[in-house]
PDB file of C-alpha atoms in Angstrom:
ATOM      1  CA  UNK A 371      -8.505  -4.838   3.750  1.00  0.00           C
ATOM      2  CA  UNK A 372     -10.300  -7.297   1.505  1.00  0.00           C
ATOM      3  CA  UNK A 373      -9.103  -7.912  -2.046  1.00  0.00           C
ATOM      4  CA  UNK A 374     -10.524  -9.628  -5.110  1.00  0.00           C
ATOM      5  CA  UNK A 375      -8.306 -11.314  -7.690  1.00  0.00           C
ATOM      6  CA  UNK A 376     -10.016 -12.200 -10.971  1.00  0.00           C
ATOM      7  CA  UNK A 377      -8.728 -15.304 -12.763  1.00  0.00           C
ATOM      8  CA  UNK A 378      -7.968 -18.958 -12.196  1.00  0.00           C
ATOM      9  CA  UNK A 379      -4.418 -19.561 -13.371  1.00  0.00           C
ATOM     10  CA  UNK A 380      -1.027 -19.844 -11.774  1.00  0.00           C
ATOM     11  CA  UNK A 381      -0.376 -16.104 -12.062  1.00  0.00           C
ATOM     12  CA  UNK A 382      -3.519 -15.269 -10.100  1.00  0.00           C
ATOM     13  CA  UNK A 383      -2.768 -17.992  -7.539  1.00  0.00           C
ATOM     14  CA  UNK A 384       0.735 -16.629  -6.933  1.00  0.00           C
ATOM     15  CA  UNK A 385      -0.544 -13.065  -6.621  1.00  0.00           C
ATOM     16  CA  UNK A 386      -3.339 -14.024  -4.224  1.00  0.00           C
ATOM     17  CA  UNK A 387      -0.962 -16.091  -2.091  1.00  0.00           C
ATOM     18  CA  UNK A 388       1.532 -13.232  -1.880  1.00  0.00           C
ATOM     19  CA  UNK A 389      -1.187 -10.729  -1.019  1.00  0.00           C
ATOM     20  CA  UNK A 390      -2.205 -12.913   1.933  1.00  0.00           C
ATOM     21  CA  UNK A 391       1.301 -12.445   3.356  1.00  0.00           C
ATOM     22  CA  UNK A 392       0.631  -8.748   3.950  1.00  0.00           C
ATOM     23  CA  UNK A 393      -0.437  -7.621   7.419  1.00  0.00           C
ATOM     24  CA  UNK A 394      -2.684  -5.084   5.661  1.00  0.00           C
ATOM     25  CA  UNK A 395      -4.753  -7.815   4.008  1.00  0.00           C
ATOM     26  CA  UNK A 396      -7.637  -9.370   5.921  1.00  0.00           C
ATOM     27  CA  UNK A 397      -9.032 -11.589   3.165  1.00  0.00           C
ATOM     28  CA  UNK A 398      -8.356 -12.474  -0.474  1.00  0.00           C
ATOM     29  CA  UNK A 399     -11.136 -13.688  -2.746  1.00  0.00           C
ATOM     30  CA  UNK A 400     -10.414 -15.177  -6.167  1.00  0.00           C
ATOM     31  CA  UNK A 401     -13.045 -15.471  -8.881  1.00  0.00           C
ATOM     32  CA  UNK A 402     -13.399 -18.069 -10.162  1.00  0.00           C
ATOM     33  CA  UNK A 403     -10.087 -19.460  -8.914  1.00  0.00           C
ATOM     34  CA  UNK A 404      -9.174 -23.139  -8.784  1.00  0.00           C
ATOM     35  CA  UNK A 405      -9.393 -25.771  -6.063  1.00  0.00           C
ATOM     36  CA  UNK A 406      -5.655 -25.691  -5.351  1.00  0.00           C
ATOM     37  CA  UNK A 407      -5.955 -22.115  -4.121  1.00  0.00           C
ATOM     38  CA  UNK A 408      -8.028 -23.156  -1.122  1.00  0.00           C
ATOM     39  CA  UNK A 409      -4.984 -24.991   0.277  1.00  0.00           C
ATOM     40  CA  UNK A 410      -3.378 -21.566   0.768  1.00  0.00           C
ATOM     41  CA  UNK A 411      -6.351 -20.027   2.573  1.00  0.00           C
ATOM     42  CA  UNK A 412      -7.714 -18.267  -0.486  1.00  0.00           C
ATOM     43  CA  UNK A 413     -11.493 -18.039  -0.671  1.00  0.00           C
ATOM     44  CA  UNK A 414     -12.967 -18.932  -4.046  1.00  0.00           C
ATOM     45  CA  UNK A 415     -15.912 -17.059  -5.528  1.00  0.00           C
ATOM     46  CA  UNK A 416     -18.079 -18.939  -8.006  1.00  0.00           C
ATOM     47  CA  UNK A 417     -18.420 -16.085 -10.516  1.00  0.00           C
ATOM     48  CA  UNK A 418     -16.999 -16.335 -14.022  1.00  0.00           C
ATOM     49  CA  UNK A 419     -14.595 -13.776 -15.433  1.00  0.00           C
ATOM     50  CA  UNK A 420     -17.106 -12.648 -18.051  1.00  0.00           C
ATOM     51  CA  UNK A 421     -19.730 -11.783 -15.413  1.00  0.00           C
ATOM     52  CA  UNK A 422     -18.672  -8.185 -14.814  1.00  0.00           C
ATOM     53  CA  UNK A 423     -21.885  -7.055 -13.095  1.00  0.00           C
ATOM     54  CA  UNK A 424     -21.870 -10.023 -10.718  1.00  0.00           C
ATOM     55  CA  UNK A 425     -18.201  -9.400  -9.841  1.00  0.00           C
ATOM     56  CA  UNK A 426     -18.911  -5.721  -9.208  1.00  0.00           C
ATOM     57  CA  UNK A 427     -21.874  -6.590  -6.977  1.00  0.00           C
ATOM     58  CA  UNK A 428     -19.767  -9.120  -5.067  1.00  0.00           C
ATOM     59  CA  UNK A 429     -16.992  -6.564  -4.545  1.00  0.00           C
ATOM     60  CA  UNK A 430     -19.445  -3.982  -3.229  1.00  0.00           C
ATOM     61  CA  UNK A 431     -21.286  -6.449  -0.970  1.00  0.00           C
ATOM     62  CA  UNK A 432     -18.018  -7.680   0.570  1.00  0.00           C
ATOM     63  CA  UNK A 433     -16.332  -4.269   0.955  1.00  0.00           C
ATOM     64  CA  UNK A 434     -13.488  -5.173  -1.399  1.00  0.00           C
ATOM     65  CA  UNK A 435     -10.868  -2.412  -1.323  1.00  0.00           C
ATOM     66  CA  UNK A 436      -9.492  -3.203  -4.774  1.00  0.00           C
ATOM     67  CA  UNK A 437      -9.378  -5.822  -7.465  1.00  0.00           C
ATOM     68  CA  UNK A 438      -6.545  -7.327  -9.472  1.00  0.00           C
ATOM     69  CA  UNK A 439      -7.521  -8.509 -12.957  1.00  0.00           C
ATOM     70  CA  UNK A 440      -5.219 -11.155 -14.410  1.00  0.00           C
ATOM     71  CA  UNK A 441      -6.691 -12.692 -17.578  1.00  0.00           C
ATOM     72  CA  UNK A 442      -6.031 -10.867 -20.829  1.00  0.00           C
ATOM     73  CA  UNK A 443      -9.546 -11.735 -22.030  1.00  0.00           C
ATOM     74  CA  UNK A 444     -11.072  -9.897 -19.086  1.00  0.00           C
ATOM     75  CA  UNK A 445      -8.882  -6.876 -19.753  1.00  0.00           C
ATOM     76  CA  UNK A 446      -9.820  -6.840 -23.423  1.00  0.00           C
ATOM     77  CA  UNK A 447     -13.495  -7.066 -22.469  1.00  0.00           C
ATOM     78  CA  UNK A 448     -13.205  -3.873 -20.402  1.00  0.00           C
ATOM     79  CA  UNK A 449     -13.375  -5.345 -16.910  1.00  0.00           C
ATOM     80  CA  UNK A 450     -11.027  -2.768 -15.380  1.00  0.00           C
ATOM     81  CA  UNK A 451     -13.078   0.053 -16.904  1.00  0.00           C
ATOM     82  CA  UNK A 452     -16.273  -1.495 -15.545  1.00  0.00           C
ATOM     83  CA  UNK A 453     -14.817  -1.778 -12.031  1.00  0.00           C
ATOM     84  CA  UNK A 454     -13.534   1.788 -12.123  1.00  0.00           C
ATOM     85  CA  UNK A 455     -16.882   3.128 -13.379  1.00  0.00           C
ATOM     86  CA  UNK A 456     -18.461   1.371 -10.390  1.00  0.00           C
ATOM     87  CA  UNK A 457     -16.018   3.127  -8.047  1.00  0.00           C
ATOM     88  CA  UNK A 458     -13.866   0.062  -7.356  1.00  0.00           C
ATOM     89  CA  UNK A 459     -10.097   0.442  -7.613  1.00  0.00           C
ATOM     90  CA  UNK A 460      -8.576  -2.000 -10.063  1.00  0.00           C
ATOM     91  CA  UNK A 461      -5.151  -3.086 -11.170  1.00  0.00           C
ATOM     92  CA  UNK A 462      -4.158  -5.431 -13.932  1.00  0.00           C
ATOM     93  CA  UNK A 463      -1.314  -7.578 -15.161  1.00  0.00           C
ATOM     94  CA  UNK A 464       0.941  -6.778 -18.090  1.00  0.00           C
ATOM     95  CA  UNK A 465       4.706  -6.705 -18.479  1.00  0.00           C
ATOM     96  CA  UNK A 466       5.171  -3.123 -17.290  1.00  0.00           C
ATOM     97  CA  UNK A 467       1.894  -2.683 -15.477  1.00  0.00           C
ATOM     98  CA  UNK A 468       1.109  -0.348 -12.669  1.00  0.00           C
ATOM     99  CA  UNK A 469      -0.672  -3.328 -11.091  1.00  0.00           C
ATOM    100  CA  UNK A 470       2.480  -5.397 -10.715  1.00  0.00           C
ATOM    101  CA  UNK A 471       4.255  -2.497  -9.025  1.00  0.00           C
ATOM    102  CA  UNK A 472       1.359  -1.986  -6.615  1.00  0.00           C
ATOM    103  CA  UNK A 473       1.322  -5.665  -5.659  1.00  0.00           C
ATOM    104  CA  UNK A 474       5.047  -5.495  -4.909  1.00  0.00           C
ATOM    105  CA  UNK A 475       4.528  -2.421  -2.709  1.00  0.00           C
ATOM    106  CA  UNK A 476       1.642  -3.949  -0.751  1.00  0.00           C
ATOM    107  CA  UNK A 477       3.548  -7.122  -0.052  1.00  0.00           C
TER     108      UNK A 477
END
């Protein structure tokens, strides 16, 4: 499966790297990511975290199975809701989040 991680920090890098370890994962995209991520085989997507429509279009065009949203700003701006309204499964990061548990199960 193909996955999209939204963010550019260390948390998103660690999550994307761990997701790549799974036999179930074909490809991990990170938007916008950072250059260091490419050293781990992570593909960067040049779309900013505030560009919800562009991220949704990218996810649909690349058959992304689900997204993981890291930045608090993106969560507060309703990114997860926007993905879910578009029919794209989404998970997010917070101290007791469902997203963190799902990442652990997939990996």
